Coordinates of C-alpha atoms in Angstrom, one line a residue:
M30 CA 90.0 103.5 103.3
V31 CA 88.9 100.3 104.6
C32 CA 89.7 98.2 107.9
G33 CA 87.8 95.7 109.2
D34 CA 84.3 97.4 110.1
D35 CA 85.4 101.2 109.4
I36 CA 85.4 102.6 106.3
I37 CA 87.0 106.4 105.9
I38 CA 85.7 108.8 103.3
F39 CA 88.3 111.7 102.8
S40 CA 87.5 115.0 101.2
D41 CA 89.5 117.9 101.0
K42 CA 89.5 121.6 100.1
N43 CA 91.8 124.2 99.7
I44 CA 89.8 127.8 99.8
T45 CA 91.0 130.8 100.3
W46 CA 89.8 133.3 102.9
P47 CA 87.3 135.5 101.1
E48 CA 88.6 138.5 102.8
S49 CA 92.0 140.1 104.4
T50 CA 92.8 138.2 107.5
D51 CA 92.7 141.5 109.7
N52 CA 88.6 141.4 108.9
I53 CA 87.2 138.4 110.2
S54 CA 83.5 139.2 109.7
E55 CA 80.0 137.1 109.9
L56 CA 79.6 136.8 106.4
A57 CA 83.6 136.1 105.6
W58 CA 83.1 132.6 107.9
K59 CA 79.8 132.0 106.5
R60 CA 81.1 132.2 103.1
W61 CA 84.3 130.5 103.8
Y62 CA 82.9 127.2 106.1
N63 CA 80.1 126.8 103.2
R64 CA 82.7 126.3 100.7
A65 CA 85.4 124.6 103.0
I66 CA 83.2 122.7 104.9
E67 CA 79.9 122.2 104.0
E68 CA 80.5 121.3 100.3
S69 CA 83.0 118.4 101.7
V70 CA 80.0 117.0 104.2
K71 CA 77.7 116.8 101.3
Q72 CA 80.2 115.0 99.2
I73 CA 80.9 112.5 101.7
R74 CA 77.4 112.0 102.2
K75 CA 76.7 111.2 98.5
A76 CA 79.7 108.8 98.2
D77 CA 78.5 107.2 101.6
T78 CA 75.1 106.8 99.8
S79 CA 76.5 105.6 96.3
I80 CA 79.0 102.7 98.5
R81 CA 75.7 101.4 99.9
K82 CA 73.6 101.3 96.8
N83 CA 76.1 100.0 94.4
P84 CA 78.9 98.7 96.7
Q85 CA 80.6 97.1 93.4
A86 CA 80.9 100.5 92.0
I87 CA 84.4 101.3 93.6
F88 CA 87.6 101.3 91.6
A89 CA 91.2 101.8 92.2
D90 CA 92.0 103.7 89.1
A91 CA 90.3 106.8 87.7
K92 CA 89.2 104.9 84.4
C93 CA 86.8 102.9 86.4
E94 CA 88.7 99.8 85.3
H95 CA 90.0 98.3 88.4
R96 CA 87.7 97.3 91.2
I97 CA 89.3 97.5 94.4
P98 CA 90.2 94.0 95.6
I99 CA 88.7 94.7 99.2
E100 CA 85.1 93.1 100.7
L101 CA 83.5 96.1 102.3
P102 CA 82.0 95.1 105.7
P103 CA 78.4 94.7 106.1
I104 CA 75.8 97.5 106.5
D105 CA 74.9 96.2 110.0
R106 CA 78.7 96.5 111.2
R107 CA 79.9 99.0 109.3
R108 CA 81.3 102.2 110.7
V109 CA 81.6 105.2 108.4
H110 CA 83.9 107.9 109.4
G111 CA 84.1 111.2 107.1
I112 CA 87.1 113.4 106.9
C113 CA 87.1 116.6 105.8
V114 CA 90.6 118.3 105.0
T115 CA 90.4 122.0 104.8
T116 CA 93.0 124.3 104.0
G117 CA 93.0 128.2 103.4
G118 CA 91.6 129.7 106.7
E119 CA 94.7 128.8 108.6
Q120 CA 96.1 132.5 108.3
A121 CA 92.5 134.1 109.3
A122 CA 92.4 131.6 112.5
A123 CA 95.7 132.8 113.6
S124 CA 94.8 136.0 113.4
Y125 CA 91.5 135.9 115.4
F126 CA 92.4 133.6 117.9
D127 CA 96.1 135.6 118.4
D128 CA 97.7 132.1 117.8
P129 CA 100.2 131.1 115.4
D130 CA 98.7 127.5 115.2
G131 CA 95.8 128.6 113.3
T132 CA 93.7 125.8 113.9
F133 CA 90.1 125.0 115.0
M134 CA 88.6 124.9 118.4
I135 CA 86.3 121.7 119.3
M136 CA 82.9 123.1 120.6
P137 CA 80.7 120.1 120.7
F138 CA 77.7 122.0 121.2
L139 CA 77.6 123.2 117.4
R140 CA 75.9 120.9 115.5
G141 CA 75.0 121.3 111.9
K142 CA 73.9 124.7 110.8
D143 CA 74.5 126.1 114.4
H144 CA 78.4 126.4 113.1
V145 CA 77.3 129.7 110.9
D146 CA 74.6 130.9 113.3
F147 CA 75.9 133.9 115.1
T148 CA 72.7 134.5 117.5
R149 CA 73.6 131.4 119.1
P150 CA 75.3 132.1 122.7
H151 CA 79.4 131.7 122.8
H152 CA 79.4 131.4 118.9
M153 CA 82.7 132.1 117.4
P154 CA 83.9 131.2 114.0
F155 CA 86.7 128.6 113.5
C156 CA 84.9 126.5 116.1
I157 CA 84.0 123.0 115.2
G158 CA 81.5 120.8 116.7
D159 CA 79.3 118.1 114.7
V160 CA 78.9 119.6 111.0
D161 CA 76.5 116.6 110.2
P162 CA 74.5 115.4 112.9
D163 CA 72.4 113.5 110.7
G164 CA 74.8 111.3 109.0
P165 CA 78.3 109.4 109.9
F166 CA 80.3 111.2 111.8
V167 CA 82.5 113.9 109.8
H168 CA 86.0 115.1 111.4
V169 CA 87.2 118.3 110.5
F170 CA 91.0 118.6 110.5
N171 CA 93.4 121.2 108.8
M172 CA 96.7 120.0 107.4
A173 CA 98.2 120.6 110.7
T174 CA 96.1 118.6 112.8
L175 CA 95.9 116.0 110.7
D176 CA 99.6 115.3 110.7
V177 CA 99.5 115.4 114.3
V178 CA 96.7 112.9 114.4
M179 CA 97.8 110.7 111.6
S180 CA 101.3 110.7 113.3
E181 CA 100.6 109.9 116.5
F182 CA 98.3 107.1 115.3
D183 CA 100.2 105.6 112.4
T184 CA 98.6 102.4 112.2
I185 CA 95.2 101.9 110.6
T186 CA 93.9 100.2 113.6
D187 CA 95.2 102.9 116.0
F188 CA 93.6 105.8 113.7
T189 CA 90.0 104.2 113.2
K190 CA 90.1 103.6 117.2
Y191 CA 90.7 107.2 117.9
L192 CA 88.5 108.4 115.3
N193 CA 85.6 106.2 116.9
A194 CA 86.4 107.5 120.5
R195 CA 86.4 111.1 118.9
A196 CA 83.2 110.7 117.4
D197 CA 81.8 109.2 120.6
I198 CA 82.9 111.9 123.1
I199 CA 81.9 115.0 120.8
R200 CA 78.3 113.3 120.1
S201 CA 77.8 112.0 123.9
G202 CA 77.7 115.7 125.3
R203 CA 80.3 114.5 127.5
L204 CA 83.0 117.1 126.3
S205 CA 82.4 120.6 126.3
F206 CA 85.2 122.2 125.1
S207 CA 88.8 121.9 123.4
P208 CA 91.2 124.7 122.5
S209 CA 92.6 122.6 119.7
E210 CA 92.8 118.7 118.0
T211 CA 96.3 118.5 119.4
E212 CA 95.1 118.3 123.3
M213 CA 92.2 116.0 122.5
V214 CA 95.0 113.7 121.2
A215 CA 97.0 114.6 124.3
N216 CA 94.5 113.3 126.3
Y217 CA 93.2 110.7 124.5
L218 CA 97.2 109.4 124.8
Q219 CA 97.6 110.2 128.6
T220 CA 94.3 108.1 129.6
I221 CA 94.2 104.3 129.4
G222 CA 91.1 102.5 130.8
P223 CA 91.0 99.3 132.7
D224 CA 91.0 97.2 129.6
G225 CA 94.5 98.9 128.5
E226 CA 93.3 100.7 125.6
H227 CA 93.2 104.2 125.1
R228 CA 90.0 106.6 125.6
F229 CA 89.1 109.8 126.6
P230 CA 89.1 110.9 130.6
M231 CA 85.8 110.9 132.2
T232 CA 84.3 112.6 135.0
S233 CA 84.1 109.3 137.0
D234 CA 87.9 109.2 136.6
V235 CA 88.2 111.9 139.2
R236 CA 88.2 109.9 142.5
G237 CA 86.2 111.2 145.4
A238 CA 84.4 114.0 143.4
K239 CA 80.8 114.6 142.7
F240 CA 79.3 115.9 139.7
D241 CA 75.9 116.1 138.0
S242 CA 75.1 113.5 135.9
D243 CA 75.0 116.3 132.7
M244 CA 78.1 117.8 133.6
A245 CA 80.8 117.7 130.7
I246 CA 84.8 118.1 130.7
A247 CA 86.8 120.5 129.1
F248 CA 90.5 120.1 128.0
V249 CA 93.0 122.9 128.3
Q250 CA 95.5 124.5 126.3
G251 CA 99.5 123.1 126.7
E252 CA 98.6 119.4 127.8
Y253 CA 100.0 118.1 124.3
A254 CA 103.2 120.4 124.7
C255 CA 104.1 119.1 127.7
L256 CA 103.4 115.6 126.9
V257 CA 105.8 115.4 123.9
H258 CA 108.6 116.7 126.1
S259 CA 107.8 114.4 128.8
P260 CA 110.3 111.4 129.7
E261 CA 107.1 108.9 129.1
Y262 CA 106.8 110.3 125.6
Q263 CA 110.4 110.0 124.9
R264 CA 110.3 106.1 126.0
R265 CA 107.2 105.6 123.8
E266 CA 109.2 106.9 120.8
A267 CA 112.2 104.6 121.7
A268 CA 109.8 101.6 122.3
N269 CA 108.2 102.5 118.9
R270 CA 111.7 101.8 116.9
T271 CA 111.4 98.3 116.8
S272 CA 107.8 98.1 115.4
Y273 CA 109.0 100.1 112.2
E274 CA 110.2 96.4 111.2
W275 CA 107.2 95.1 110.9
D276 CA 105.9 98.2 108.7
R277 CA 109.1 97.8 106.6
L278 CA 108.0 94.1 106.1
I279 CA 104.5 95.4 104.8
G280 CA 106.1 97.8 102.6
F281 CA 108.3 95.2 101.5
F282 CA 105.8 92.8 100.4
T283 CA 103.5 95.0 99.2
H284 CA 105.8 96.7 96.8
H285 CA 106.4 93.3 95.4
V286 CA 102.7 92.4 95.3
L287 CA 102.1 95.7 93.2
N288 CA 105.1 95.5 90.9
G289 CA 104.6 91.9 90.3
T290 CA 107.9 90.9 91.1
Q291 CA 107.5 88.4 94.1
F292 CA 109.5 85.0 94.1
R293 CA 107.6 82.3 93.1
I294 CA 107.6 79.7 96.0
L295 CA 105.5 76.4 96.4
D296 CA 105.4 75.8 92.8
T297 CA 102.5 78.5 92.9
D298 CA 102.4 81.7 90.8
P299 CA 102.1 84.7 93.2
T300 CA 98.9 86.4 93.4
V301 CA 97.2 89.5 94.8
E302 CA 94.6 87.7 96.4
L303 CA 97.2 85.2 98.1
A304 CA 99.5 87.7 99.4
E305 CA 96.3 90.2 100.3
R306 CA 95.1 88.1 103.1
G307 CA 98.4 87.9 105.1
L308 CA 99.0 91.6 104.6
R309 CA 95.7 92.6 105.5
I310 CA 96.0 90.7 109.1
M311 CA 99.7 92.2 109.3
A312 CA 98.4 95.8 108.5
R313 CA 95.7 95.6 111.1
E314 CA 98.2 95.2 114.0
D315 CA 98.3 98.2 116.2
R316 CA 101.6 99.7 117.0
V317 CA 102.0 98.4 120.1
Q318 CA 101.3 94.8 119.0
R319 CA 104.0 95.6 116.2
R320 CA 106.4 96.3 118.6
A321 CA 105.9 92.5 120.1
L322 CA 105.9 91.1 116.6
A323 CA 108.8 92.6 114.9
S324 CA 110.8 92.1 118.6
A325 CA 110.0 88.3 117.9
I326 CA 111.4 88.2 114.5
I327 CA 114.5 90.5 115.7
G328 CA 115.3 88.4 118.5
A329 CA 114.9 85.1 116.3
R330 CA 117.5 86.5 113.7
K331 CA 119.7 87.5 116.8
A332 CA 119.4 84.1 118.5
L333 CA 120.3 82.2 115.4
E334 CA 123.6 84.2 115.3
E335 CA 124.3 83.6 119.1
Q336 CA 123.3 80.0 118.9
K337 CA 125.3 79.6 115.6
A338 CA 122.0 77.3 114.7
G339 CA 121.1 76.3 111.1
R340 CA 117.3 77.7 111.7
L341 CA 115.2 79.1 114.4
T342 CA 111.5 79.5 114.5
R343 CA 109.1 81.4 116.7
I344 CA 105.2 80.9 116.6
A345 CA 103.3 83.7 118.0
V346 CA 99.3 83.7 118.4
T347 CA 97.2 86.8 118.8
R348 CA 93.6 87.9 117.3
D349 CA 92.6 89.5 114.1
R350 CA 91.7 93.3 115.1
S351 CA 88.4 93.1 113.1
T352 CA 86.6 89.9 113.5
N353 CA 88.5 88.4 116.7
E354 CA 89.5 85.2 115.4
K355 CA 92.6 83.5 116.4
V356 CA 95.3 84.5 114.1
A357 CA 99.0 82.6 114.4
Y358 CA 102.1 84.1 112.8
V359 CA 105.2 81.7 112.1
F360 CA 108.7 83.6 112.2
L361 CA 111.0 81.1 110.4
V362 CA 115.0 82.2 110.2
L363 CA 116.9 79.9 107.8
A364 CA 120.8 80.1 107.2
G365 CA 122.5 78.7 104.2
A366 CA 121.6 81.5 101.7
N367 CA 125.1 81.9 100.9
S368 CA 125.9 78.0 100.5
M369 CA 122.9 77.3 98.5
E370 CA 121.8 78.1 95.2
Q371 CA 119.3 81.2 95.7
E372 CA 116.3 79.5 94.1
N373 CA 117.2 76.1 96.0
Y374 CA 117.4 78.1 99.1
R375 CA 114.3 80.0 98.9
R376 CA 112.5 76.6 97.9
V377 CA 113.6 74.7 100.6
R378 CA 113.1 77.6 103.0
A379 CA 109.2 77.8 101.7
M380 CA 108.5 74.6 102.2
I381 CA 109.7 74.6 105.7
L382 CA 107.7 77.2 106.4
E383 CA 104.5 75.9 104.9
T384 CA 105.3 72.6 107.0
Y385 CA 105.5 74.9 110.3
C386 CA 102.2 76.9 109.4
L387 CA 100.0 73.5 108.4
A388 CA 101.5 72.0 111.9
T389 CA 100.3 75.0 113.7
L390 CA 96.7 74.8 112.3
H391 CA 96.5 71.3 112.4
D392 CA 97.5 71.4 116.3
D393 CA 95.1 74.2 117.0
C394 CA 91.8 74.0 115.0
D395 CA 90.8 77.3 116.4
I396 CA 93.3 79.3 114.5
K397 CA 91.2 80.7 111.4
L398 CA 94.4 81.7 109.3
C399 CA 98.5 81.6 109.6
V400 CA 100.5 83.7 108.4
G401 CA 104.2 82.7 107.7
I402 CA 107.4 85.0 107.2
A403 CA 110.8 83.8 106.3
V404 CA 113.9 85.6 106.3
M405 CA 117.8 85.1 106.1
A406 CA 120.2 85.1 108.9
I407 CA 121.8 88.4 109.8
S408 CA 125.5 87.5 108.8
E409 CA 124.6 86.3 104.9
E410 CA 124.7 88.7 102.3
G411 CA 121.7 89.9 100.6
E412 CA 118.1 90.1 101.1
S413 CA 115.1 87.8 100.7
E414 CA 112.0 87.5 102.5
D415 CA 108.8 85.5 101.9
L416 CA 105.3 85.8 102.7
I417 CA 102.3 83.0 102.8
A418 CA 98.8 83.0 104.6
I419 CA 97.5 79.7 104.8
P420 CA 93.6 79.6 106.4
Q421 CA 92.3 76.4 108.4
Q422 CA 90.9 73.7 106.7
K423 CA 89.0 70.5 106.9
W424 CA 91.6 67.7 107.7
T425 CA 91.6 64.5 105.6
P426 CA 93.3 61.4 106.7
K427 CA 95.2 62.0 103.4
D428 CA 96.2 65.5 104.4
I429 CA 96.9 64.4 108.0
E430 CA 99.4 61.4 106.3
E431 CA 101.1 64.2 103.9
L432 CA 101.7 66.7 106.9
S433 CA 103.0 63.8 109.3
V434 CA 105.8 62.9 106.5
A435 CA 106.7 66.7 105.9
R436 CA 107.0 67.4 110.0
K437 CA 109.3 64.0 109.8
N438 CA 111.4 65.4 106.6
F439 CA 111.9 68.5 108.1
D440 CA 111.9 68.0 111.8
V441 CA 109.2 70.4 112.6
L442 CA 107.1 70.2 115.7
Q443 CA 107.3 66.4 116.3
K444 CA 105.8 66.8 119.5
P445 CA 102.5 68.5 118.7
L446 CA 100.7 68.0 122.0
K447 CA 103.8 70.2 123.7
L448 CA 103.3 72.9 121.0
K449 CA 104.2 76.2 122.7
T450 CA 103.2 79.3 121.4
I451 CA 103.5 83.2 122.6
P452 CA 99.6 84.4 123.4
F453 CA 100.5 87.7 122.0
H454 CA 97.5 89.4 123.8
V455 CA 99.8 91.9 124.3
H456 CA 99.6 93.8 128.0
A457 CA 102.3 96.4 127.5
T458 CA 100.9 99.9 127.3
S459 CA 101.7 102.7 124.6
F460 CA 103.7 104.2 127.2
P461 CA 106.5 102.1 128.8
P462 CA 107.6 102.1 132.2
D463 CA 110.5 104.0 133.8
P464 CA 112.9 101.2 133.8
A465 CA 114.1 102.7 137.1
F466 CA 111.1 101.8 139.1
E467 CA 111.3 98.1 137.9
G468 CA 111.1 95.9 141.2
M469 CA 109.9 98.9 143.4
S470 CA 106.6 99.0 145.5
R471 CA 104.1 102.0 144.6
Q472 CA 105.3 103.7 147.8
Q473 CA 109.2 103.4 146.5
R474 CA 108.3 105.1 143.6
R475 CA 106.1 107.7 144.7
A476 CA 109.3 108.6 147.0
L477 CA 111.3 108.4 143.9
E478 CA 108.8 110.8 142.0
R479 CA 108.8 113.3 144.8
Q480 CA 112.6 113.4 145.0
R481 CA 113.0 113.9 141.2
A482 CA 110.5 116.5 141.1
K483 CA 112.8 118.4 143.8
Q484 CA 115.5 118.3 142.0
Q485 CA 114.0 119.6 139.1
G486 CA 112.3 122.5 141.4
R487 CA 108.6 121.3 140.7
V488 CA 106.2 121.1 143.2
R489 CA 103.7 118.3 143.3

């Protein structure tokens, strides 16, 4: 899996516990660890070496006939993550810890062979730290914890951000212990840095407290359970529902690309390469960004109906999550699908969409790529959506003249100097604020929080 500068290499093992789960011996743990985890580490290290030496020999099929249509990031910028997914030891772990979860504890002081060295102080089986300290960081999950991680961080950008932060805190010495992966997830989700991004907590987050420079933090059991039952989490889930329209569009376009069923537009035969540029940018948007982008599309379709207009366009400017280059999205809603031949409707809509994209690129040469998405009006029958991606270009006098004619013919952005785009550098956080607090001062919010706590029988 590749996302920007991040490469993720998976290795999964289903290894049955070698003895009765009532007998968690040192030998049983060593045997299981070596087969379930150490072998995965070797596979991941071998795959990483192979990618470095021969990056052209990566294929999308078992017969090695079709190379993956993705360029790997340069080695000097590349971040490689190993993910070991191991199953078969859950029941033994549950028996050892007397905990039905059967998941691993996180103990960062364990490095490499320390995991099977029972002479080390505080050593226990089913505790995982840095399993390959001399290579790319290898994250060890079982299926239950991987499901939690991938459901909470369900975009490739959110997922790789979590992996990067997780590797950093384990290797940095800032974390001493976590009872489970879910508590890692809870602490990461609930901590937001000054830049608005999630991160793990640090000792400096405790105001006024004095700590030794080598002091590490520890997480406690139960934080994730409290989080998922909190009002803040429910608001986050509700806010995310809108963003799934963005996921649907990615899935829709990808399906037609992979099955060769794309509609021919702009007198160009659809190809994987043409669509991949736009889909890659769309897929790199994180969950919070997808909320805003999906809201722009949904809002445009609703506004078209309310205004009883023939077409409505919204333009959003954002940043590529990998390169930080300026990227624009053009969302076009065009009525008339029921009153025109389908082919004519799609052709006209594509030409208008292309004109908007080119005009956007011309009027802001800092934009490196413009992704255009065209959809039907809500009230019209059927479903058709088009995707185009146009990179920035060197504008010749002929290009500018042709664009000027198209802008006039389609009445597109006739006053380019007054072009207004939405600066989608999203300031929204993963957890939307309580709407009841809107317009309140900090003192009023705290008073309301105390009142709610008393009503619920809690003491803060």
